[in-house]
């Protein structure tokens, strides 16, 4: 209550000079509405359920991503494309993402590891840490009872076996099979499956049958036996490469016993295969179909299929078509396909441009690390990125990327814990001296301290705004 003298004084002053000061009633509002007074507020994130990736650069908030949690209203497909030049953090992101996903009991991951140093793939340390032996596909080791995957494994359907054989041949030949060659392959495959029952059929059986077709095969189509043999000759020569050529030993026998398809992590080590040879897409095709028919099952598990050097897949029309079919399992059986590519131009300008466009369209999540300005503009056009994101890509530092999750575009700094660091940065011991590592550790410690100070400042500012469920604005 104001005293009577003050009231009288104010009334007399107002009468003489007019009211010179107004009194505004306080406005009560929520923090959601009051944040408009703080303009640098970042866009909303993806929720708080799933795997933490790191921190949004502009807001300092934690960035959480999980395709299985987001699938539906926020994400039309669970597939993910990772782009960027070497040395910017793609490999570290993939490895920490897999390690963090495996903390969920209903997750299972297959990795095609196409890179490596010191005679092993770069996923070897992670596999060892989890007590898992990588499936190392090596032509030299295969000759000494190494790992074998049989394209004619009985666990693969008859239709799947024939489709796989066609894909192998088409990849090796560089063009599709004509009707006559396709017929010779079909009758040889049918005869082998019908007559060999006491053991697993193998590629040698198909090659022998192509060279020496049965008369019944020719009579069924009312053609000469020599014609059927001639039609299958080129096919036999291609398959002979897997039996007695530079890829012998890996696919010309029964599938190796003891491959654990129920392990949480399955690593196919392809580091001993020449990445630029025709062998790589053939391997990708065989492994892809073999997994399709033996690994993916309707058991409510969420599966992640991560492919390094994925341009070997997308750049081959026949392998790309095969993997398109595999990607369709994403919605029905819970499969998330993760493709890691250095440059988008490697695939969109290649021989499989049409197939590449279809696969890219299925990837609702895109993560782009630093690229040169020209490459960034080309990537932005293909992926439909906003202009500001395209302009910032060439300026990104290692560990920071532009994330586009079905149109929700953020700049995210990937964070690696001290526990993960020795498993993720596997090449440091081979490329740096002790003094280099000490200097690098000191620099990293300084960077972390600076980041923590910045994060504390942001949290304090946000705390000022969000400290209560309501704020009073005068």
CSV table of C-alpha atoms in Angstrom, one decimal:
chain,number,residue,atom,x,y,z
A,1,UNK,CA,0.0,0.0,0.0
A,2,UNK,CA,1.3,3.5,-0.9
A,3,UNK,CA,1.1,6.1,1.8
A,4,UNK,CA,-1.6,8.9,1.3
A,5,UNK,CA,1.1,11.6,0.9
A,6,UNK,CA,2.7,9.9,-2.1
A,7,UNK,CA,-0.7,9.4,-3.7
A,8,UNK,CA,-1.6,13.0,-3.2
A,9,UNK,CA,1.8,14.2,-4.6
A,10,UNK,CA,1.5,12.0,-7.8
A,11,UNK,CA,-2.1,13.3,-8.4
A,12,UNK,CA,-1.0,17.0,-8.0
A,13,UNK,CA,2.0,16.4,-10.3
A,14,UNK,CA,-0.1,14.8,-13.0
A,15,UNK,CA,-2.6,17.6,-12.8
A,16,UNK,CA,0.1,20.3,-13.4
A,17,UNK,CA,2.4,18.5,-15.9
A,18,UNK,CA,0.5,15.6,-17.3
A,19,UNK,CA,1.4,11.9,-16.8
A,20,UNK,CA,5.0,11.6,-17.7
A,21,UNK,CA,5.6,7.9,-17.0
A,22,UNK,CA,3.5,4.9,-17.9
A,23,UNK,CA,3.3,1.7,-15.9
A,24,UNK,CA,3.1,-1.6,-18.0
A,25,UNK,CA,1.6,-4.7,-16.5
A,26,UNK,CA,4.0,-7.7,-16.7
A,27,UNK,CA,3.4,-10.3,-19.4
A,28,UNK,CA,3.7,-13.9,-18.4
A,29,UNK,CA,4.7,-16.3,-21.2
A,30,UNK,CA,6.4,-19.7,-21.7
A,31,UNK,CA,10.0,-20.2,-22.5
A,32,UNK,CA,9.0,-21.6,-25.9
A,33,UNK,CA,7.6,-18.2,-26.8
A,34,UNK,CA,10.1,-16.1,-25.0
A,35,UNK,CA,13.0,-17.7,-26.9
A,36,UNK,CA,12.1,-15.2,-29.8
A,37,UNK,CA,13.9,-12.5,-27.8
A,38,UNK,CA,17.1,-14.6,-28.2
A,39,UNK,CA,17.6,-14.6,-31.9
A,40,UNK,CA,20.6,-17.1,-32.3
A,41,UNK,CA,18.4,-20.0,-31.2
A,42,UNK,CA,19.1,-23.1,-33.3
A,43,UNK,CA,16.6,-25.2,-35.1
A,44,UNK,CA,15.0,-28.1,-33.2
A,45,UNK,CA,17.0,-31.3,-33.1
A,46,UNK,CA,16.0,-34.9,-33.8
A,47,UNK,CA,14.8,-35.8,-30.4
A,48,UNK,CA,16.5,-37.5,-27.4
A,49,UNK,CA,16.2,-41.2,-28.3
A,50,UNK,CA,19.0,-43.1,-30.0
A,51,UNK,CA,22.7,-42.8,-30.5
A,52,UNK,CA,24.5,-39.5,-29.5
A,53,UNK,CA,26.7,-38.3,-32.3
A,54,UNK,CA,28.2,-35.1,-30.9
A,55,UNK,CA,27.2,-31.5,-30.6
A,56,UNK,CA,25.4,-29.1,-32.8
A,57,UNK,CA,27.9,-26.3,-33.6
A,58,UNK,CA,25.6,-23.3,-33.4
A,59,UNK,CA,23.6,-24.2,-30.4
A,60,UNK,CA,25.9,-26.4,-28.4
A,61,UNK,CA,23.1,-29.0,-27.9
A,62,UNK,CA,23.7,-32.7,-28.1
A,63,UNK,CA,23.0,-34.2,-31.5
A,64,UNK,CA,21.3,-37.6,-31.3
A,65,UNK,CA,20.5,-39.7,-34.4
A,66,UNK,CA,19.0,-43.2,-34.9
A,67,UNK,CA,17.3,-44.2,-38.1
A,68,UNK,CA,15.3,-46.9,-36.4
A,69,UNK,CA,13.9,-44.4,-33.9
A,70,UNK,CA,13.2,-41.7,-36.5
A,71,UNK,CA,11.8,-44.0,-39.1
A,72,UNK,CA,8.2,-43.1,-40.0
A,73,UNK,CA,7.1,-39.5,-39.7
A,74,UNK,CA,10.6,-38.0,-39.5
A,75,UNK,CA,12.5,-40.4,-41.8
A,76,UNK,CA,10.9,-42.1,-44.8
A,77,UNK,CA,13.9,-44.6,-45.2
A,78,UNK,CA,16.6,-45.7,-42.7
A,79,UNK,CA,19.5,-45.6,-45.2
A,80,UNK,CA,22.5,-43.2,-44.8
A,81,UNK,CA,25.1,-41.7,-47.2
A,82,UNK,CA,28.4,-40.4,-45.8
A,83,UNK,CA,30.5,-38.2,-48.1
A,84,UNK,CA,33.8,-36.4,-47.8
A,85,UNK,CA,37.5,-36.3,-48.6
A,86,UNK,CA,39.9,-38.5,-46.7
A,87,UNK,CA,41.2,-37.3,-43.4
A,88,UNK,CA,38.1,-35.4,-42.3
A,89,UNK,CA,36.5,-37.9,-39.9
A,90,UNK,CA,34.3,-40.3,-41.9
A,91,UNK,CA,36.0,-43.4,-40.6
A,92,UNK,CA,35.9,-42.1,-36.9
A,93,UNK,CA,32.2,-41.4,-37.3
A,94,UNK,CA,31.4,-44.8,-38.7
A,95,UNK,CA,33.3,-46.7,-36.0
A,96,UNK,CA,31.9,-44.8,-33.0
A,97,UNK,CA,28.4,-45.0,-34.5
A,98,UNK,CA,28.7,-48.8,-34.7
A,99,UNK,CA,30.2,-49.1,-31.2
A,100,UNK,CA,27.4,-47.0,-29.8
A,101,UNK,CA,24.7,-48.8,-31.7
A,102,UNK,CA,25.9,-52.2,-30.4
A,103,UNK,CA,25.1,-51.1,-26.9
A,104,UNK,CA,21.5,-51.8,-27.8
A,105,UNK,CA,20.7,-55.5,-27.5
A,106,UNK,CA,18.6,-55.7,-30.6
A,107,UNK,CA,21.2,-54.3,-33.0
A,108,UNK,CA,23.5,-56.3,-35.4
A,109,UNK,CA,26.0,-54.9,-37.8
A,110,UNK,CA,27.8,-56.2,-40.9
A,111,UNK,CA,30.8,-54.2,-42.2
A,112,UNK,CA,32.5,-54.6,-45.5
A,113,UNK,CA,36.0,-53.3,-44.6
A,114,UNK,CA,37.8,-52.4,-47.9
A,115,UNK,CA,40.6,-50.5,-46.3
A,116,UNK,CA,43.5,-51.5,-44.1
A,117,UNK,CA,47.1,-51.2,-43.1
A,118,UNK,CA,49.7,-53.6,-41.7
A,119,UNK,CA,48.1,-56.6,-43.3
A,120,UNK,CA,44.7,-56.3,-41.6
A,121,UNK,CA,41.5,-54.2,-42.2
A,122,UNK,CA,41.0,-51.0,-40.2
A,123,UNK,CA,38.1,-52.6,-38.3
A,124,UNK,CA,40.4,-55.3,-36.9
A,125,UNK,CA,41.0,-53.6,-33.5
A,126,UNK,CA,37.3,-53.1,-32.9
A,127,UNK,CA,36.6,-56.7,-33.8
A,128,UNK,CA,39.3,-57.9,-31.4
A,129,UNK,CA,37.9,-55.6,-28.6
A,130,UNK,CA,34.5,-57.3,-29.1
A,131,UNK,CA,36.0,-60.8,-29.2
A,132,UNK,CA,35.2,-61.3,-32.9
A,133,UNK,CA,37.3,-62.8,-35.7
A,134,UNK,CA,36.9,-60.9,-39.0
A,135,UNK,CA,36.0,-62.9,-42.1
A,136,UNK,CA,39.2,-62.2,-44.1
A,137,UNK,CA,38.7,-62.8,-47.8
A,138,UNK,CA,42.2,-63.3,-49.2
A,139,UNK,CA,43.0,-65.2,-52.4
A,140,UNK,CA,46.4,-66.3,-51.0
A,141,UNK,CA,45.0,-67.4,-47.7
A,142,UNK,CA,42.1,-69.1,-49.4
A,143,UNK,CA,44.4,-71.6,-51.1
A,144,UNK,CA,45.6,-72.6,-47.6
A,145,UNK,CA,42.1,-73.5,-46.2
A,146,UNK,CA,41.1,-69.8,-45.7
A,147,UNK,CA,37.6,-68.4,-45.7
A,148,UNK,CA,35.2,-69.5,-48.4
A,149,UNK,CA,31.8,-68.3,-49.4
A,150,UNK,CA,29.9,-70.6,-51.7
A,151,UNK,CA,27.6,-68.8,-54.3
A,152,UNK,CA,25.7,-72.2,-54.5
A,153,UNK,CA,25.3,-72.5,-50.7
A,154,UNK,CA,22.0,-74.4,-50.1
A,155,UNK,CA,21.0,-71.6,-47.7
A,156,UNK,CA,20.6,-69.4,-50.8
A,157,UNK,CA,17.4,-70.1,-52.7
A,158,UNK,CA,17.7,-71.5,-56.2
A,159,UNK,CA,16.4,-68.3,-57.7
A,160,UNK,CA,19.0,-66.3,-55.6
A,161,UNK,CA,21.8,-68.6,-56.8
A,162,UNK,CA,21.0,-68.0,-60.5
A,163,UNK,CA,20.6,-64.3,-60.0
A,164,UNK,CA,24.0,-64.2,-58.2
A,165,UNK,CA,25.7,-66.2,-61.0
A,166,UNK,CA,24.3,-63.8,-63.6
A,167,UNK,CA,25.5,-60.8,-61.6
A,168,UNK,CA,29.0,-62.2,-61.2
A,169,UNK,CA,29.2,-62.8,-65.0
A,170,UNK,CA,27.8,-59.5,-66.0
A,171,UNK,CA,30.1,-57.5,-63.7
A,172,UNK,CA,33.1,-59.4,-65.1
A,173,UNK,CA,32.0,-59.0,-68.7
A,174,UNK,CA,30.9,-55.4,-68.4
A,175,UNK,CA,27.6,-56.0,-70.1
A,176,UNK,CA,24.4,-58.0,-69.7
A,177,UNK,CA,24.0,-61.6,-70.7
A,178,UNK,CA,22.3,-62.3,-74.0
A,179,UNK,CA,19.4,-64.7,-74.2
A,180,UNK,CA,21.5,-67.6,-75.4
A,181,UNK,CA,24.3,-67.3,-72.8
A,182,UNK,CA,21.6,-66.9,-70.1
A,183,UNK,CA,19.9,-70.1,-71.3
A,184,UNK,CA,23.1,-72.1,-71.2
A,185,UNK,CA,23.8,-70.9,-67.7
A,186,UNK,CA,20.2,-71.6,-66.6
A,187,UNK,CA,20.2,-75.2,-67.8
A,188,UNK,CA,23.7,-75.9,-66.4
A,189,UNK,CA,22.6,-74.5,-63.0
A,190,UNK,CA,19.4,-76.6,-63.0
A,191,UNK,CA,21.2,-79.8,-63.9
A,192,UNK,CA,23.8,-79.3,-61.2
A,193,UNK,CA,21.2,-78.7,-58.5
A,194,UNK,CA,19.1,-81.7,-59.5
A,195,UNK,CA,22.0,-84.2,-59.7
A,196,UNK,CA,24.3,-83.2,-56.9
A,197,UNK,CA,22.6,-84.0,-53.6
A,198,UNK,CA,25.3,-85.7,-51.5
A,199,UNK,CA,27.3,-82.5,-51.0
A,200,UNK,CA,27.2,-78.8,-51.6
A,201,UNK,CA,27.3,-77.9,-55.3
A,202,UNK,CA,30.2,-75.7,-56.2
A,203,UNK,CA,31.3,-73.4,-59.1
A,204,UNK,CA,33.4,-76.2,-60.6
A,205,UNK,CA,30.3,-78.2,-61.2
A,206,UNK,CA,28.7,-75.3,-63.1
A,207,UNK,CA,31.9,-74.8,-65.2
A,208,UNK,CA,32.1,-78.5,-66.1
A,209,UNK,CA,28.4,-78.6,-67.1
A,210,UNK,CA,28.8,-75.5,-69.3
A,211,UNK,CA,31.7,-77.1,-71.1
A,212,UNK,CA,29.9,-80.4,-71.4
A,213,UNK,CA,26.2,-79.8,-71.6
A,214,UNK,CA,23.7,-82.6,-71.4
A,215,UNK,CA,21.9,-83.7,-74.6
A,216,UNK,CA,18.6,-83.3,-72.8
A,217,UNK,CA,19.2,-79.6,-72.5
A,218,UNK,CA,19.6,-79.2,-76.3
A,219,UNK,CA,16.7,-81.4,-77.1
A,220,UNK,CA,14.3,-79.4,-74.8
A,221,UNK,CA,14.9,-76.3,-76.9
A,222,UNK,CA,15.2,-78.2,-80.2
A,223,UNK,CA,18.8,-76.9,-80.8
A,224,UNK,CA,22.1,-78.6,-81.5
A,225,UNK,CA,24.2,-79.7,-78.6
A,226,UNK,CA,27.2,-77.8,-80.1
A,227,UNK,CA,25.2,-74.6,-80.1
A,228,UNK,CA,24.4,-74.9,-76.4
A,229,UNK,CA,28.1,-75.5,-75.7
A,230,UNK,CA,29.1,-72.5,-77.8
A,231,UNK,CA,26.5,-70.3,-76.0
A,232,UNK,CA,27.9,-71.2,-72.6
A,233,UNK,CA,31.6,-70.9,-73.5
A,234,UNK,CA,32.1,-67.2,-72.5
A,235,UNK,CA,30.1,-67.8,-69.3
A,236,UNK,CA,32.4,-70.8,-68.4
A,237,UNK,CA,35.5,-68.7,-69.0
A,238,UNK,CA,34.3,-66.0,-66.6
A,239,UNK,CA,33.4,-68.4,-63.9
A,240,UNK,CA,36.7,-70.2,-64.4
A,241,UNK,CA,38.4,-67.1,-63.0
A,242,UNK,CA,36.7,-67.8,-59.6
A,243,UNK,CA,37.8,-71.5,-59.9
A,244,UNK,CA,41.3,-71.4,-61.3
A,245,UNK,CA,42.1,-67.7,-61.7
A,246,UNK,CA,43.2,-64.8,-59.5
A,247,UNK,CA,40.1,-65.2,-57.3
A,248,UNK,CA,40.4,-68.9,-56.8
A,249,UNK,CA,40.0,-70.4,-53.4
A,250,UNK,CA,37.4,-67.9,-52.0
A,251,UNK,CA,34.3,-69.1,-53.8
A,252,UNK,CA,35.0,-72.4,-55.4
A,253,UNK,CA,34.2,-74.7,-52.4
A,254,UNK,CA,31.7,-75.2,-49.6
A,255,UNK,CA,31.1,-72.3,-47.3
A,256,UNK,CA,33.5,-72.3,-44.4
A,257,UNK,CA,32.0,-73.9,-41.3
A,258,UNK,CA,31.9,-71.7,-38.2
A,259,UNK,CA,31.0,-68.3,-39.6
A,260,UNK,CA,28.9,-66.8,-36.8
A,261,UNK,CA,26.0,-64.9,-38.4
A,262,UNK,CA,24.5,-64.3,-34.9
A,263,UNK,CA,27.4,-62.3,-33.7
A,264,UNK,CA,26.6,-58.6,-32.9
A,265,UNK,CA,29.3,-57.5,-35.3
A,266,UNK,CA,30.4,-59.3,-38.5
A,267,UNK,CA,33.4,-57.8,-40.4
A,268,UNK,CA,34.3,-58.9,-43.9
A,269,UNK,CA,37.9,-57.9,-44.4
A,270,UNK,CA,38.4,-57.1,-48.0
A,271,UNK,CA,41.7,-55.2,-47.5
A,272,UNK,CA,43.7,-57.8,-49.4
A,273,UNK,CA,41.7,-57.3,-52.6
A,274,UNK,CA,42.8,-54.7,-55.1
A,275,UNK,CA,40.2,-52.0,-54.8
A,276,UNK,CA,40.6,-50.9,-58.4
A,277,UNK,CA,40.2,-54.3,-59.9
A,278,UNK,CA,37.1,-56.1,-61.2
A,279,UNK,CA,37.5,-58.4,-58.2
A,280,UNK,CA,36.0,-55.8,-55.8
A,281,UNK,CA,32.5,-55.4,-57.3
A,282,UNK,CA,32.4,-59.2,-57.8
A,283,UNK,CA,33.1,-59.7,-54.2
A,284,UNK,CA,30.5,-57.1,-53.2
A,285,UNK,CA,27.9,-58.9,-55.3
A,286,UNK,CA,28.7,-62.3,-53.8
A,287,UNK,CA,28.8,-61.0,-50.2
A,288,UNK,CA,25.6,-58.9,-50.7
A,289,UNK,CA,23.5,-61.9,-52.0
A,290,UNK,CA,25.0,-64.3,-49.5
A,291,UNK,CA,24.0,-61.9,-46.7
A,292,UNK,CA,20.5,-61.3,-48.2
A,293,UNK,CA,19.7,-65.0,-48.0
A,294,UNK,CA,21.6,-66.1,-44.9
A,295,UNK,CA,21.7,-63.0,-42.5
A,296,UNK,CA,18.6,-61.0,-42.9
A,297,UNK,CA,15.8,-62.7,-41.1
A,298,UNK,CA,12.4,-61.6,-39.7
A,299,UNK,CA,13.5,-61.8,-36.0
A,300,UNK,CA,12.8,-58.2,-35.0
A,301,UNK,CA,16.5,-57.3,-34.9
A,302,UNK,CA,17.6,-54.0,-36.3
A,303,UNK,CA,20.4,-54.6,-38.7
A,304,UNK,CA,23.1,-52.1,-40.1
A,305,UNK,CA,25.0,-52.9,-43.3
A,306,UNK,CA,28.0,-50.6,-43.6
A,307,UNK,CA,30.0,-50.5,-46.8
A,308,UNK,CA,33.3,-48.8,-47.1
A,309,UNK,CA,34.4,-47.6,-50.6
A,310,UNK,CA,30.8,-48.0,-51.6
A,311,UNK,CA,31.4,-46.4,-55.0
A,312,UNK,CA,32.5,-50.0,-56.1
A,313,UNK,CA,28.8,-50.9,-55.6
A,314,UNK,CA,27.1,-47.8,-57.0
A,315,UNK,CA,29.4,-47.5,-60.0
A,316,UNK,CA,28.5,-50.9,-61.4
A,317,UNK,CA,25.0,-51.1,-62.9
A,318,UNK,CA,24.6,-54.8,-62.1
A,319,UNK,CA,25.8,-54.7,-58.5
A,320,UNK,CA,23.8,-51.5,-58.0
A,321,UNK,CA,20.6,-53.2,-59.1
A,322,UNK,CA,21.4,-56.1,-56.7
A,323,UNK,CA,21.9,-53.7,-53.8
A,324,UNK,CA,18.7,-51.7,-54.7
A,325,UNK,CA,16.8,-54.9,-54.0
A,326,UNK,CA,18.7,-55.4,-50.7
A,327,UNK,CA,17.8,-51.8,-49.6
A,328,UNK,CA,14.2,-52.6,-50.0
A,329,UNK,CA,14.5,-54.8,-47.0
A,330,UNK,CA,14.9,-51.7,-44.9
A,331,UNK,CA,11.2,-51.1,-44.4
A,332,UNK,CA,10.1,-54.8,-44.2
A,333,UNK,CA,12.9,-56.3,-42.1
A,334,UNK,CA,14.6,-53.4,-40.3
A,335,UNK,CA,17.8,-52.9,-42.4
A,336,UNK,CA,19.8,-49.7,-42.4
A,337,UNK,CA,22.3,-49.4,-45.3
A,338,UNK,CA,25.2,-47.1,-44.7
A,339,UNK,CA,27.3,-46.2,-47.8
A,340,UNK,CA,30.6,-44.4,-47.4
A,341,UNK,CA,31.8,-42.5,-50.5
A,342,UNK,CA,34.6,-40.0,-51.1
A,343,UNK,CA,33.1,-38.0,-53.9
A,344,UNK,CA,29.6,-38.0,-55.2
A,345,UNK,CA,30.9,-37.4,-58.7
A,346,UNK,CA,32.5,-40.9,-58.5
A,347,UNK,CA,29.0,-42.4,-58.9
A,348,UNK,CA,26.7,-39.8,-60.5
A,349,UNK,CA,29.0,-39.4,-63.5
A,350,UNK,CA,29.8,-43.1,-63.7
A,351,UNK,CA,28.4,-46.0,-65.8
A,352,UNK,CA,25.6,-46.6,-63.3
A,353,UNK,CA,24.2,-43.0,-63.1
A,354,UNK,CA,20.5,-44.2,-63.2
A,355,UNK,CA,21.1,-46.9,-60.6
A,356,UNK,CA,23.1,-44.4,-58.5
A,357,UNK,CA,20.3,-41.9,-58.5
A,358,UNK,CA,17.9,-44.6,-57.3
A,359,UNK,CA,20.1,-45.6,-54.4
A,360,UNK,CA,20.8,-41.9,-53.4
A,361,UNK,CA,17.1,-41.3,-53.4
A,362,UNK,CA,16.7,-44.1,-50.9
A,363,UNK,CA,19.2,-42.5,-48.5
A,364,UNK,CA,17.1,-40.1,-46.4
A,365,UNK,CA,20.2,-39.2,-44.3
A,366,UNK,CA,23.2,-37.5,-45.8
A,367,UNK,CA,26.4,-36.5,-43.9
A,368,UNK,CA,28.8,-34.3,-45.8
A,369,UNK,CA,32.4,-33.6,-44.5
A,370,UNK,CA,34.7,-31.1,-46.1
A,371,UNK,CA,35.0,-31.0,-49.8
A,372,UNK,CA,36.5,-28.6,-52.3
A,373,UNK,CA,34.2,-25.8,-53.4
A,374,UNK,CA,33.4,-27.2,-56.9
A,375,UNK,CA,32.7,-30.6,-55.4
A,376,UNK,CA,30.5,-29.1,-52.7
A,377,UNK,CA,28.4,-27.2,-55.3
A,378,UNK,CA,28.0,-30.4,-57.3
A,379,UNK,CA,27.0,-32.3,-54.2
A,380,UNK,CA,24.6,-29.6,-53.2
A,381,UNK,CA,22.8,-29.7,-56.6
A,382,UNK,CA,22.4,-33.5,-56.5
A,383,UNK,CA,21.3,-33.7,-52.9
A,384,UNK,CA,19.3,-30.5,-52.9
A,385,UNK,CA,21.1,-28.9,-50.0
A,386,UNK,CA,20.3,-25.3,-48.9
A,387,UNK,CA,22.7,-22.6,-50.2
A,388,UNK,CA,24.2,-21.8,-46.8
A,389,UNK,CA,25.1,-25.5,-46.3
A,390,UNK,CA,26.9,-25.7,-49.6
A,391,UNK,CA,28.9,-22.5,-48.9
A,392,UNK,CA,30.0,-23.8,-45.5
A,393,UNK,CA,31.1,-27.3,-46.6
A,394,UNK,CA,34.6,-26.2,-48.0
A,395,UNK,CA,35.3,-24.4,-44.7
A,396,UNK,CA,34.6,-27.4,-42.4
A,397,UNK,CA,37.4,-28.6,-40.2
A,398,UNK,CA,38.0,-32.3,-39.5
A,399,UNK,CA,35.3,-33.8,-37.3
A,400,UNK,CA,32.6,-31.3,-38.3
A,401,UNK,CA,30.0,-32.2,-41.0
A,402,UNK,CA,26.7,-31.0,-42.5
A,403,UNK,CA,23.9,-33.4,-41.6
A,404,UNK,CA,20.8,-33.5,-43.7
A,405,UNK,CA,18.2,-35.8,-42.1
A,406,UNK,CA,15.2,-35.6,-44.4
A,407,UNK,CA,15.5,-31.8,-44.8
A,408,UNK,CA,16.5,-31.1,-41.2
A,409,UNK,CA,20.0,-29.6,-41.9
A,410,UNK,CA,22.4,-29.0,-39.0
A,411,UNK,CA,26.2,-28.5,-38.6
A,412,UNK,CA,27.4,-31.2,-36.2
A,413,UNK,CA,30.8,-31.7,-34.4
A,414,UNK,CA,31.4,-35.4,-33.9
A,415,UNK,CA,32.8,-36.2,-30.4
A,416,UNK,CA,35.0,-39.2,-29.6
A,417,UNK,CA,35.4,-40.4,-26.1
A,418,UNK,CA,38.8,-41.3,-24.6
A,419,UNK,CA,37.7,-45.0,-24.4
A,420,UNK,CA,36.8,-45.0,-28.1
A,421,UNK,CA,39.9,-43.0,-29.3
A,422,UNK,CA,42.4,-45.9,-29.4
A,423,UNK,CA,40.0,-48.1,-31.4
A,424,UNK,CA,38.9,-45.3,-33.8
A,425,UNK,CA,42.2,-43.6,-34.7
A,426,UNK,CA,44.0,-46.8,-35.7
A,427,UNK,CA,46.6,-45.3,-38.1
A,428,UNK,CA,48.2,-42.9,-35.7
A,429,UNK,CA,50.8,-45.3,-34.4
A,430,UNK,CA,51.9,-46.1,-38.0
A,431,UNK,CA,52.1,-42.5,-39.2
A,432,UNK,CA,53.4,-40.5,-36.3
A,433,UNK,CA,56.4,-40.4,-34.0
A,434,UNK,CA,56.1,-40.3,-30.2
A,435,UNK,CA,56.9,-36.5,-30.2
A,436,UNK,CA,54.2,-35.9,-32.9
A,437,UNK,CA,51.7,-37.8,-30.8
A,438,UNK,CA,52.5,-35.9,-27.6
A,439,UNK,CA,52.2,-32.6,-29.5
A,440,UNK,CA,48.9,-33.8,-31.0
A,441,UNK,CA,47.6,-34.8,-27.6
A,442,UNK,CA,48.5,-31.4,-26.1
A,443,UNK,CA,46.7,-29.7,-29.0
A,444,UNK,CA,43.7,-31.9,-28.6
A,445,UNK,CA,43.6,-31.2,-24.8
A,446,UNK,CA,43.6,-27.5,-25.5
A,447,UNK,CA,40.8,-27.9,-28.1
A,448,UNK,CA,38.7,-29.9,-25.6
A,449,UNK,CA,39.3,-27.2,-22.9
A,450,UNK,CA,38.2,-24.5,-25.3
A,451,UNK,CA,35.1,-26.5,-26.4
A,452,UNK,CA,34.2,-27.1,-22.7
A,453,UNK,CA,34.4,-23.3,-22.0
A,454,UNK,CA,32.3,-22.6,-25.0
A,455,UNK,CA,29.8,-25.2,-24.1
A,456,UNK,CA,29.6,-23.9,-20.5
A,457,UNK,CA,29.0,-20.4,-21.8
A,458,UNK,CA,26.2,-21.6,-24.2
A,459,UNK,CA,24.6,-23.7,-21.4
A,460,UNK,CA,24.7,-20.6,-19.1
A,461,UNK,CA,23.0,-18.5,-21.7
A,462,UNK,CA,20.4,-21.1,-22.4
A,463,UNK,CA,19.9,-21.6,-18.7
A,464,UNK,CA,19.1,-18.0,-18.3
A,465,UNK,CA,16.4,-18.5,-20.8
A,466,UNK,CA,15.1,-21.9,-19.8
A,467,UNK,CA,15.7,-21.7,-16.1
A,468,UNK,CA,12.0,-21.9,-15.3
A,469,UNK,CA,8.9,-23.1,-17.1
A,470,UNK,CA,7.7,-19.5,-17.4
A,471,UNK,CA,9.4,-16.2,-17.8
A,472,UNK,CA,8.3,-12.7,-17.0
A,473,UNK,CA,8.9,-10.1,-19.8
A,474,UNK,CA,8.6,-6.5,-18.7
